[in-house]
Coordinates of C-alpha atoms in Angstrom, one line a residue:
M1 CA 14.5 15.6 -1.8
G2 CA 16.5 17.0 -4.7
R3 CA 18.4 14.2 -3.4
V4 CA 16.0 11.4 -3.1
I5 CA 15.2 12.3 -7.3
F6 CA 19.4 12.0 -7.8
L7 CA 19.5 9.2 -5.7
A8 CA 16.5 7.2 -7.8
I9 CA 18.4 8.5 -10.9
A10 CA 21.8 6.8 -10.4
F11 CA 19.6 3.7 -9.0
A12 CA 17.5 3.7 -12.1
A13 CA 20.6 4.0 -14.0
T14 CA 22.8 1.4 -12.3
V15 CA 20.2 -1.0 -13.0
A16 CA 19.5 -0.4 -16.5
T17 CA 23.1 -1.0 -17.2
Y18 CA 23.3 -3.5 -15.5
A19 CA 19.9 -5.0 -17.2
S20 CA 21.3 -4.5 -20.4
A21 CA 24.0 -6.6 -20.5
Y22 CA 22.7 -10.1 -19.6
F23 CA 18.3 -9.3 -20.4
P24 CA 17.7 -10.6 -23.7
S25 CA 19.7 -8.0 -25.9
R26 CA 22.0 -10.9 -26.2
M27 CA 20.6 -13.3 -26.6
E28 CA 19.6 -15.3 -30.1
T29 CA 17.6 -13.3 -31.8
P30 CA 13.9 -14.8 -32.2
Q31 CA 12.0 -15.3 -35.7
L32 CA 8.6 -13.6 -35.3
A33 CA 5.3 -14.9 -37.2
S34 CA 5.0 -14.1 -40.7
C35 CA 1.1 -13.9 -41.0
V36 CA -1.5 -14.2 -38.1
V37 CA -4.9 -16.1 -39.3
P38 CA -8.2 -16.9 -37.6
F39 CA -10.6 -19.3 -38.8
E40 CA -13.7 -20.3 -37.6
A41 CA -13.0 -24.2 -38.2
P42 CA -9.5 -26.1 -38.3
V43 CA -8.0 -26.0 -41.0
S44 CA -6.7 -28.9 -42.5
A45 CA -3.2 -30.3 -43.9
A46 CA -3.9 -30.8 -46.5
T47 CA -5.3 -26.9 -47.4
L48 CA -2.2 -25.3 -45.5
A49 CA 0.0 -27.7 -48.7
G50 CA -2.5 -26.8 -50.8
P51 CA -2.7 -24.2 -53.2
G52 CA -5.8 -22.8 -52.6
L53 CA -5.4 -20.6 -49.2
H54 CA -4.7 -17.3 -49.7
W55 CA -3.7 -15.3 -46.7
Q56 CA -5.1 -12.5 -45.6
C57 CA -2.4 -11.1 -43.1
H58 CA -4.3 -8.3 -41.6
G59 CA -2.2 -7.8 -38.5
T60 CA -4.8 -6.6 -36.8
R61 CA -6.1 -7.2 -32.5
Q62 CA -9.0 -8.5 -33.8
D63 CA -8.5 -11.3 -35.5
A64 CA -7.1 -13.0 -32.2
A65 CA -10.0 -13.7 -30.9
A66 CA -11.0 -16.1 -32.6
E67 CA -11.2 -20.4 -31.5
H68 CA -8.6 -21.2 -34.6
M69 CA -5.3 -19.5 -34.7
L70 CA -2.7 -20.1 -37.0
V71 CA 0.7 -18.6 -37.1
R72 CA 2.4 -18.6 -40.2
F73 CA 6.7 -18.8 -40.6
D74 CA 8.3 -18.2 -44.1
L75 CA 10.7 -20.5 -43.7
S76 CA 14.7 -19.6 -44.9
A77 CA 15.7 -22.2 -48.1
D78 CA 19.5 -21.2 -47.5
S79 CA 21.1 -23.9 -46.4
E80 CA 23.5 -22.4 -44.6
V81 CA 21.1 -21.3 -42.3
E82 CA 20.8 -23.1 -39.1
A83 CA 16.7 -23.6 -38.8
P84 CA 14.6 -22.9 -35.9
K85 CA 13.7 -25.9 -33.5
Y86 CA 12.3 -24.3 -30.5
L87 CA 8.5 -22.5 -30.7
R88 CA 8.6 -20.3 -27.6
S89 CA 5.3 -18.3 -26.4
R90 CA 3.3 -16.8 -23.5
I91 CA 2.0 -19.4 -21.1
G92 CA -2.2 -18.9 -21.6
M93 CA -5.1 -21.5 -21.5
F94 CA -5.6 -23.0 -25.4
D95 CA -6.5 -27.4 -25.9
Q96 CA -3.4 -28.3 -28.4
V97 CA -0.7 -26.5 -29.9
E98 CA -0.5 -28.5 -33.3
L99 CA 2.8 -27.2 -35.7
T100 CA 3.8 -28.4 -39.3
V101 CA 6.2 -27.7 -41.3
I102 CA 5.7 -28.5 -45.0
D103 CA 8.3 -28.7 -47.5
R104 CA 8.6 -27.1 -51.1
D105 CA 7.3 -30.6 -52.1
G106 CA 4.5 -31.0 -50.3
T107 CA 5.6 -33.1 -47.7
M108 CA 4.8 -32.4 -44.6
R109 CA 5.6 -33.4 -41.3
Q110 CA 3.8 -33.0 -37.9
S111 CA 3.5 -33.1 -33.9
R112 CA 0.9 -31.6 -31.8
Q113 CA 0.5 -30.6 -28.2
T114 CA -1.9 -29.9 -25.1
Q115 CA -0.6 -27.4 -22.3
D116 CA -0.5 -30.3 -20.0
S117 CA 2.4 -31.6 -22.2
V118 CA 4.7 -28.4 -22.9
R119 CA 7.4 -27.6 -21.5
L120 CA 7.7 -24.4 -18.9
I121 CA 10.8 -22.8 -19.0
S122 CA 11.8 -20.2 -16.3
G123 CA 12.8 -16.3 -17.8
E124 CA 9.3 -15.0 -18.3
P125 CA 5.7 -16.8 -18.2
M126 CA 6.5 -19.2 -21.1
F127 CA 6.7 -22.7 -22.2
L128 CA 8.7 -24.0 -24.8
V129 CA 8.0 -26.6 -27.4
E130 CA 10.7 -28.8 -29.5
L131 CA 9.6 -28.4 -33.5
P132 CA 9.4 -31.4 -36.1
E133 CA 12.2 -32.0 -38.1
I134 CA 13.2 -28.6 -40.5
T135 CA 14.7 -29.0 -43.7
P136 CA 17.1 -27.1 -45.9
E137 CA 13.5 -27.5 -48.8
S138 CA 11.3 -27.3 -45.7
R139 CA 9.4 -24.2 -47.5
A140 CA 7.2 -22.9 -44.1
L141 CA 5.8 -23.6 -40.1
F142 CA 2.8 -23.2 -39.7
V143 CA 1.2 -23.4 -35.6
R144 CA -2.1 -24.2 -35.7
Y145 CA -3.8 -23.4 -31.9
D146 CA -6.8 -24.8 -31.5
G147 CA -9.3 -23.1 -28.3
A148 CA -6.8 -20.0 -27.4
R149 CA -8.5 -18.1 -24.4
H150 CA -5.6 -15.3 -24.6
D151 CA -5.2 -14.1 -27.8
V152 CA -1.7 -12.8 -26.5
T153 CA -0.1 -16.8 -26.6
V154 CA -0.7 -16.5 -30.0
L155 CA 0.6 -12.7 -30.8
R156 CA 4.2 -13.8 -28.9
S157 CA 5.2 -17.2 -30.6
K158 CA 8.8 -17.3 -31.3
L159 CA 11.0 -19.1 -33.3
F160 CA 14.7 -20.5 -31.7
K161 CA 17.3 -22.1 -33.2
A162 CA 18.2 -23.1 -30.0
D163 CA 16.7 -23.5 -26.0
P164 CA 16.0 -20.1 -24.7
S165 CA 16.3 -21.5 -21.8
R166 CA 19.5 -23.2 -21.5
T167 CA 22.3 -20.1 -22.9
M168 CA 24.1 -18.2 -21.0
P169 CA 22.6 -14.8 -21.6
H170 CA 19.5 -16.8 -19.8
Y171 CA 21.5 -17.7 -16.7
H172 CA 23.0 -14.7 -16.3
N173 CA 19.3 -13.4 -16.6
M174 CA 18.5 -15.6 -13.8
L175 CA 20.6 -14.9 -11.5
F176 CA 20.2 -11.6 -11.9
L177 CA 16.2 -11.8 -11.7
A178 CA 17.3 -14.3 -8.1
L179 CA 20.1 -10.9 -6.4
V180 CA 15.5 -8.5 -7.3
L181 CA 14.0 -11.1 -5.3
G182 CA 16.3 -10.9 -2.7
M183 CA 17.2 -7.5 -2.2
M184 CA 12.8 -7.6 -2.4
L185 CA 12.8 -8.9 0.9
M186 CA 15.3 -6.9 2.3
P187 CA 12.6 -4.5 3.4
V188 CA 9.9 -6.9 5.4
V189 CA 13.6 -7.4 7.4
F190 CA 13.6 -3.9 8.7
D191 CA 9.7 -2.8 8.4
L192 CA 8.8 -6.1 11.3
A193 CA 11.8 -4.6 13.4
F194 CA 10.3 -0.6 12.8
W195 CA 6.7 -2.3 13.5
S196 CA 8.6 -3.7 16.9
A197 CA 8.9 -0.1 17.6
L198 CA 6.2 2.3 15.9
R199 CA 3.3 0.3 15.8
S200 CA 2.4 2.6 13.1
P201 CA -0.1 -0.2 10.1
F202 CA 1.7 1.4 6.6
L203 CA 5.3 -0.9 8.0
L204 CA 2.8 -3.9 8.0
W205 CA 1.2 -2.8 4.8
H206 CA 5.2 -2.1 3.2
A207 CA 6.2 -5.6 4.3
A208 CA 2.8 -7.2 2.5
L209 CA 3.5 -5.2 -0.3
S210 CA 7.2 -5.7 -0.4
L211 CA 6.1 -9.8 -0.8
A212 CA 3.5 -9.4 -2.9
F213 CA 6.1 -7.8 -4.7
A214 CA 7.8 -10.5 -4.3
S215 CA 6.0 -13.0 -5.5
M216 CA 5.1 -11.4 -8.5
V217 CA 8.9 -11.1 -9.5
L218 CA 8.4 -15.6 -8.7
L219 CA 6.2 -16.2 -11.0
R220 CA 7.1 -13.3 -14.2
S221 CA 10.3 -14.4 -14.3
G222 CA 9.8 -18.2 -14.3
L223 CA 12.0 -19.0 -11.2
V224 CA 9.7 -20.5 -9.0
V225 CA 9.1 -23.5 -12.4
E226 CA 13.0 -23.6 -11.1
F227 CA 12.0 -25.2 -7.6
V228 CA 8.2 -26.8 -8.3
E229 CA 7.3 -28.4 -11.0
I230 CA 3.5 -26.6 -12.2
S231 CA 0.9 -26.9 -14.7
I232 CA 0.1 -23.9 -17.2
E233 CA -3.3 -23.1 -15.7
T234 CA -2.0 -23.1 -12.2
W235 CA 0.6 -20.9 -13.2
R236 CA -1.5 -18.4 -15.4
Q237 CA -3.9 -18.0 -11.9
L238 CA -1.0 -17.9 -9.5
L239 CA 0.3 -14.7 -12.1
I240 CA -3.3 -12.8 -12.4
V241 CA -3.8 -13.2 -8.0
S242 CA -0.3 -12.0 -7.4
L243 CA -0.7 -9.2 -9.6
G244 CA -5.1 -8.5 -7.3
V245 CA -3.6 -9.2 -4.6
A246 CA -0.1 -6.6 -5.0
I247 CA -3.4 -4.3 -6.1
L248 CA -4.5 -4.4 -2.7
V249 CA -1.8 -4.3 -0.9
A250 CA -0.9 -0.9 -2.8
A251 CA -4.3 0.5 -2.3
F252 CA -4.4 0.0 1.7
F253 CA -0.1 0.5 1.3
T254 CA -0.6 3.9 0.4
N255 CA -4.3 4.6 2.7
A256 CA -2.0 4.2 5.8
F257 CA 1.3 5.6 4.2
V258 CA 0.0 8.8 3.0
E259 CA -0.3 11.6 6.2
G260 CA -3.4 12.1 7.9
G261 CA -5.3 15.5 6.1
R262 CA -3.0 15.1 2.8
L263 CA -5.5 13.0 1.2
D264 CA -9.7 14.0 0.2
Q265 CA -11.2 11.7 3.2
R266 CA -13.6 11.1 -0.3
L267 CA -10.8 9.6 -2.9
R268 CA -8.7 7.6 0.6
K269 CA -11.9 5.5 -0.4
L270 CA -12.2 5.7 -3.6
L271 CA -9.4 4.2 -3.3
L272 CA -9.6 1.8 -1.0
A273 CA -12.6 0.1 -4.0
A274 CA -9.8 0.8 -6.6
G275 CA -7.7 -1.9 -5.0
I276 CA -11.1 -4.2 -3.3
W277 CA -11.8 -3.8 -7.9
G278 CA -8.1 -5.1 -8.8
F279 CA -8.4 -8.1 -6.4
A280 CA -11.9 -8.6 -7.6
A281 CA -11.2 -8.4 -11.3
S282 CA -7.9 -10.5 -11.2
A283 CA -9.9 -13.3 -9.1
I284 CA -12.6 -13.4 -11.7
H285 CA -10.0 -13.4 -14.9
A286 CA -8.0 -15.7 -13.5
L287 CA -10.5 -18.6 -13.7
G288 CA -11.3 -18.0 -17.4
L289 CA -15.0 -17.7 -17.9
E290 CA -16.1 -19.9 -20.9
V291 CA -18.2 -15.8 -21.3
L292 CA -14.9 -13.7 -20.8
A293 CA -12.8 -15.9 -23.4
P294 CA -13.9 -13.4 -26.3
L295 CA -11.3 -10.9 -24.6
G296 CA -8.6 -13.1 -24.0
G297 CA -6.8 -10.6 -21.9
R298 CA -8.6 -7.5 -23.0
F299 CA -10.7 -7.9 -19.8
H300 CA -7.8 -7.7 -17.1
T301 CA -6.9 -4.8 -18.8
Y302 CA -9.8 -3.0 -19.0
A303 CA -11.0 -3.3 -15.3
L304 CA -7.2 -2.5 -14.7
L305 CA -7.4 1.0 -15.9
P306 CA -9.4 2.8 -14.0
V307 CA -7.1 1.8 -10.8
L308 CA -4.3 2.6 -12.8
A309 CA -6.4 6.1 -12.2
V310 CA -6.9 6.5 -9.3
F311 CA -3.6 5.6 -8.2
I312 CA -2.8 8.4 -10.5
W313 CA -5.7 10.9 -9.1
A314 CA -4.5 10.0 -5.7
M315 CA -0.8 10.6 -5.7
A316 CA -1.0 13.9 -7.2
D317 CA -3.9 14.6 -4.9
A318 CA -1.6 14.6 -2.1
Y319 CA 1.6 16.0 -3.3
R320 CA -0.6 19.1 -3.9
R321 CA -1.7 18.4 0.0
G322 CA 1.9 18.4 0.6
S323 CA 2.4 15.3 1.1
R324 CA 6.3 14.6 1.6
S325 CA 5.7 10.7 2.5
I326 CA 3.8 10.5 -1.5
R327 CA 7.0 12.2 -2.5
F328 CA 8.8 8.8 -2.2
Q329 CA 6.0 6.7 -2.6
I330 CA 5.7 9.2 -7.2
V331 CA 9.8 9.0 -7.5
G332 CA 9.9 4.8 -6.4
W333 CA 6.6 3.8 -8.6
I334 CA 7.1 5.7 -11.4
P335 CA 9.2 3.2 -13.2
L336 CA 6.8 0.2 -12.7
L337 CA 3.7 2.6 -13.4
L338 CA 5.3 2.7 -16.7
A339 CA 5.5 -0.4 -17.7
Y340 CA 2.4 -1.3 -17.1
S341 CA 1.1 1.8 -19.3
I342 CA 2.7 0.3 -21.7
E343 CA 1.8 -3.2 -20.9
I344 CA -1.4 -1.6 -20.5
V345 CA -1.7 0.6 -24.0
T346 CA -0.2 -2.6 -26.3
N347 CA -2.5 -4.4 -24.7
V348 CA -5.9 -1.9 -26.0
L349 CA -4.7 -0.6 -29.4
P350 CA -4.0 -2.2 -32.7
L351 CA -0.1 -1.6 -32.2
G352 CA 1.3 -5.3 -32.5
I353 CA 2.4 -7.5 -30.6
P354 CA 1.3 -6.3 -26.2
S355 CA 4.8 -5.5 -24.6
E356 CA 5.0 -6.6 -20.7
A357 CA 7.9 -4.7 -20.4
L358 CA 9.9 -7.1 -18.3
P359 CA 13.6 -5.3 -18.1
L360 CA 10.9 -1.9 -16.7
F361 CA 8.9 -4.0 -15.1
Y362 CA 11.9 -5.4 -12.5
I363 CA 13.6 -1.5 -12.4
G364 CA 10.1 -0.4 -11.5
V365 CA 10.0 -3.5 -8.2
L366 CA 13.5 -2.7 -7.4
S367 CA 13.0 1.1 -7.3
E368 CA 10.0 0.5 -5.8
T369 CA 11.5 -1.6 -2.9
T370 CA 14.4 0.9 -2.6
I371 CA 13.6 4.3 -2.9
T372 CA 9.9 3.4 -0.8
A373 CA 12.0 1.9 1.6
I374 CA 13.6 5.4 1.7
G375 CA 10.2 6.8 2.7
V376 CA 9.0 4.5 4.7
A377 CA 11.9 4.5 6.6
D378 CA 11.8 8.5 6.9
R379 CA 7.9 8.4 7.8
F380 CA 8.9 6.3 10.6
F381 CA 12.0 8.3 11.8
M382 CA 9.6 11.1 11.7
L383 CA 6.8 10.3 13.0
R384 CA 9.0 8.7 16.7
R385 CA 10.1 11.8 16.6
E386 CA 6.4 13.1 16.9
R387 CA 5.8 10.2 19.5
D388 CA 9.4 11.4 21.8
Q389 CA 8.2 15.3 22.1
A390 CA 4.7 13.7 22.5
R391 CA 5.8 11.5 24.8
T392 CA 8.1 14.5 26.3
K393 CA 5.7 16.6 27.0
A394 CA 3.5 14.4 28.2
E395 CA 6.1 13.5 31.8
A396 CA 5.5 17.0 31.9
L397 CA 2.1 17.4 32.1
E398 CA -0.4 14.6 32.4
H399 CA 2.5 12.1 33.8
L400 CA 1.8 14.3 36.8
S401 CA -0.8 12.2 37.7
E402 CA -2.9 13.7 40.4
R403 CA -4.9 16.9 40.0
D404 CA -7.6 19.7 42.0
P405 CA -10.8 17.9 41.4
L406 CA -12.1 22.1 41.6
T407 CA -10.1 22.8 38.8
G408 CA -9.0 20.2 37.5
L409 CA -5.2 21.8 38.2
H410 CA -2.0 19.7 39.1
N411 CA -1.5 19.3 42.6
R412 CA 1.6 19.8 44.8
R413 CA 2.3 16.5 44.6
A414 CA 2.2 16.6 41.0
I415 CA 5.5 18.7 40.9
D416 CA 7.3 16.6 43.8
A417 CA 7.9 13.9 41.4
R418 CA 9.0 15.5 38.7
F419 CA 10.3 18.6 39.8
E420 CA 13.8 17.6 38.3
D421 CA 12.8 16.9 34.6
L422 CA 10.9 20.1 34.7
H423 CA 13.7 22.3 35.4
R424 CA 15.8 19.9 33.0
A425 CA 13.4 20.9 30.8
G426 CA 14.2 24.8 30.8
Y427 CA 11.2 25.2 33.6
E428 CA 12.8 28.7 35.2
T429 CA 10.0 30.8 36.9
F430 CA 8.5 29.9 39.6
A431 CA 5.1 32.3 40.1
L432 CA 2.8 31.9 44.0
I433 CA -0.6 34.2 43.2
D434 CA -2.4 34.0 46.3
L435 CA -6.1 35.8 46.1
D436 CA -6.1 38.7 47.8
H437 CA -9.4 38.8 50.7
F438 CA -10.8 35.9 49.7
K439 CA -12.5 34.5 52.7
P440 CA -14.7 37.9 53.0
V441 CA -15.9 36.3 48.4
N442 CA -16.8 32.2 50.4
D443 CA -18.2 35.1 53.7
T444 CA -20.6 37.0 51.5
A445 CA -21.9 35.0 48.1
G446 CA -21.3 31.8 49.0
H447 CA -18.8 29.0 48.5
L448 CA -20.3 27.7 44.9
V449 CA -19.6 31.4 44.1
G450 CA -15.7 31.2 44.9
D451 CA -15.6 27.6 43.6
E452 CA -16.5 30.2 40.2
V453 CA -14.5 32.6 40.9
L454 CA -11.2 29.1 41.5
K455 CA -12.3 28.0 38.5
V456 CA -11.9 31.2 36.4
V457 CA -8.5 32.1 38.0
A458 CA -7.3 28.5 36.8
R459 CA -8.9 29.2 33.6
V460 CA -6.9 31.8 33.1
I461 CA -3.0 31.3 34.5
E462 CA -3.1 27.7 32.9
S463 CA -3.9 29.9 29.0
D464 CA -0.3 31.1 28.4
G465 CA 0.8 27.8 26.5
D466 CA 4.6 27.5 27.8
G467 CA 3.5 26.9 31.3
I468 CA 2.5 24.8 33.4
A469 CA -0.9 25.8 36.4
M470 CA -1.1 24.5 40.1
R471 CA -3.3 24.4 42.5
M472 CA -1.3 24.4 45.6
G473 CA -4.3 24.2 48.6
G474 CA -6.9 26.6 49.0
E475 CA -6.8 30.8 47.2
E476 CA -3.4 30.0 46.0
F477 CA -1.6 29.0 42.7
L478 CA 1.8 28.0 41.2
L479 CA 2.6 28.5 37.5
V480 CA 6.3 27.1 37.0
M481 CA 7.6 28.0 32.6
R482 CA 9.6 28.4 31.0
G483 CA 11.4 31.4 27.9
K484 CA 12.9 34.0 28.6
D485 CA 10.0 37.2 28.7
A486 CA 8.0 34.4 31.6
P487 CA 8.2 37.0 34.4
A488 CA 6.7 39.4 31.7
R489 CA 3.6 36.7 30.8
A490 CA 3.1 35.4 34.7
E491 CA 2.7 39.8 36.0
K492 CA 0.0 40.6 32.3
L493 CA -1.7 36.7 33.3
R494 CA -2.5 38.0 37.1
N495 CA -3.3 40.9 35.5
A496 CA -5.2 39.6 34.4
I497 CA -7.2 37.9 37.2
P498 CA -9.8 40.3 38.2
I499 CA -11.0 41.5 34.9
R500 CA -11.7 38.2 33.8
V501 CA -13.7 37.2 37.2
A502 CA -15.3 40.6 36.9
Q503 CA -16.7 39.3 34.0
E504 CA -17.3 35.8 33.9
V505 CA -18.1 35.9 37.9
P506 CA -21.3 38.5 37.1
E507 CA -23.5 37.7 40.7
L508 CA -19.7 38.9 42.4
E509 CA -19.7 42.5 44.2
Q510 CA -15.8 42.8 45.0
L511 CA -13.2 43.4 42.6
V512 CA -10.9 40.0 42.4
T513 CA -7.3 40.7 43.4
A514 CA -4.5 38.6 42.9
S515 CA -0.8 38.9 44.8
M516 CA 2.6 37.0 43.5
G517 CA 5.7 36.1 44.7
L518 CA 8.4 35.3 41.6
L519 CA 11.5 33.6 41.2
V520 CA 13.7 33.3 38.4
A521 CA 16.2 30.0 39.3
P522 CA 18.0 29.8 35.7
R523 CA 19.3 26.1 36.1
L524 CA 23.1 27.1 35.1
A525 CA 23.0 28.7 38.8
V526 CA 21.2 26.4 40.8
P527 CA 21.6 23.2 39.5
M528 CA 20.9 21.1 42.5
A529 CA 17.8 22.7 43.5
N530 CA 15.3 21.4 44.2
F531 CA 10.8 21.8 44.8
A532 CA 11.2 22.3 48.8
D533 CA 13.7 25.0 49.2
I534 CA 12.4 26.6 45.3
Y535 CA 9.0 27.3 47.1
S536 CA 10.1 28.2 50.2
R537 CA 12.0 31.3 48.1
V538 CA 8.8 32.4 46.0
D539 CA 6.1 31.9 49.1
M540 CA 9.0 34.1 51.1
L541 CA 8.2 37.2 47.8
L542 CA 4.8 36.5 47.6
Y543 CA 4.5 37.1 52.0
E544 CA 6.2 39.9 51.3
A545 CA 3.6 41.2 48.1
K546 CA 1.5 40.4 50.3
A547 CA 3.0 43.2 53.2
Q548 CA 3.7 45.8 51.4
G549 CA 0.0 46.6 50.4
R550 CA -1.2 43.3 48.3
N551 CA -2.2 43.9 44.1
R552 CA 1.4 43.0 43.0
T553 CA 4.3 41.4 42.3
V554 CA 7.4 40.8 44.4
S555 CA 10.2 38.9 41.7
E556 CA 14.1 38.3 42.5
R557 CA 16.8 36.1 40.4
L558 CA 18.5 33.9 42.1
Q559 CA 22.5 33.9 41.5
A560 CA 23.6 31.0 43.7
F561 CA 22.2 28.2 45.3
E562 CA 23.1 25.6 48.3
R563 CA 21.2 22.6 48.8
G564 CA 18.9 23.0 51.6
K565 CA 19.3 26.4 51.2
I566 CA 20.1 29.5 49.0
R567 CA 22.3 32.3 49.5
Q568 CA 21.8 35.4 47.6
S569 CA 24.6 38.1 46.5
T570 CA 26.8 39.1 48.7
Q571 CA 26.6 42.6 46.2
P572 CA 24.0 44.8 47.7
E573 CA 23.9 46.8 44.2
R574 CA 23.4 43.5 42.5
R575 CA 20.9 42.5 44.5
K576 CA 19.1 45.6 44.3
N577 CA 19.2 45.4 40.3
D578 CA 17.9 42.0 40.3
R579 CA 14.8 42.4 43.2
R580 CA 12.7 44.6 41.4
K581 CA 8.9 45.0 42.3
T582 CA 5.8 45.7 40.7
R583 CA 3.0 47.8 41.4
A584 CA -0.2 47.3 39.7
A585 CA -1.7 49.4 37.9

């Protein structure tokens, strides 16, 4: 995790350094409005030029919600200062924008534009209007917005001396944003490749999330206007809906990405509901309903506040519960959440002109793309490892498809097919168990009771977590085990059979004991072993246990092996030490 945090910090620092070289700090510093005043009725040019207009520039956000908005720019009287030529502002719905330049002698020059006649430019969701002629004698520029539905359109009006979309820093910005867009599309390829190997839903959701964020970058950067002709209304709607889609997909991705049991189920449902609401609120805002016009863009901001809160809550809960995946997502999303927090706060509180924190947003989407993609890859490899482990166990157990219908244990034909794989996987201890004097049980108590005894024995021997139990036929069972303590575990199970049978089959009046032949056949010692030879030897050991009085174990450890023939050590002392006879207590 520490390396991930270091990678995130280094990545953010690199992007911030690169971005600072090309973002608007290197562009011309725009001239900001001197005053923004609302009016209930249109203000005529004659009123603007006359002495009777008293400006009261409160600068509050509530002032930017009237039907007619008037923006004043005070112009310099210095003839050496180049006059501004362009007005740039944030796209939004309005009926008309009227620009009036007033000279000191009262001369006026005017121009009017509708939202369909202004020029859309890239860099941000902005439009550009050419100003009436401004001379050294000009004292003020008045910009009147009629029917503005989005207060940010008024508040972000700025003047430029040159076309901001035709400068070298702007072209550098566009190149940088194009690179950002390309980087954001790369995880989609990897997600689809991972999906072909592991059909986990979070991979498709992450691919959809990468596409959603890429669409947002394409729209918020204004790159879209470099490729297609688009109206302000369409651009605005796409921009808003793209955010809603990103919120919806992010909710479903986070829900699928967090491991099972690492997020409260009620919070999972709340997260999905928040995503759906974020999309619905965005769609409503995109419609530009008249009933919501007094709120301007603040309706969308207010609606998304609970969505942001739910996302932060869900991430905190998953982190508290020990989710590994959410740690990557938190690190990747910190810049993005910070950017949206800044945007929401500056839109809700009267702290000046609302900010979209675009440089931080671009860093955020890059961070989300890279760090979260690393988390997706990490989760993919973990799931694949778990799947491979499960498959190995399944091959050791479930792929032994033929089972005994009475006890549910595997039968001999099953181990015949998988013996080499099991032996290679470390199953080197073979214990053949046979019930002593079982025929009288069937004769005196009946076959139904006898069947119950066999079921109890099956439950006993299959209780070992590192063993595979099989019924070889009749009252004979085979236990294939791994681990250094396998012989001791097998003996413990054999001793447990009489106790468990007596407890679980109370109608049985006689004690049921078991004899066992146990063979340890290490793969290093007998690499070419086959099951027929192993079974033949362990059956001989069982026969010896029966011959010595039953209710005991005879065990042996192989020292050498030839295919089709078992050859034991020729040293008498070693054979004596290797063979152990254990009598029942």
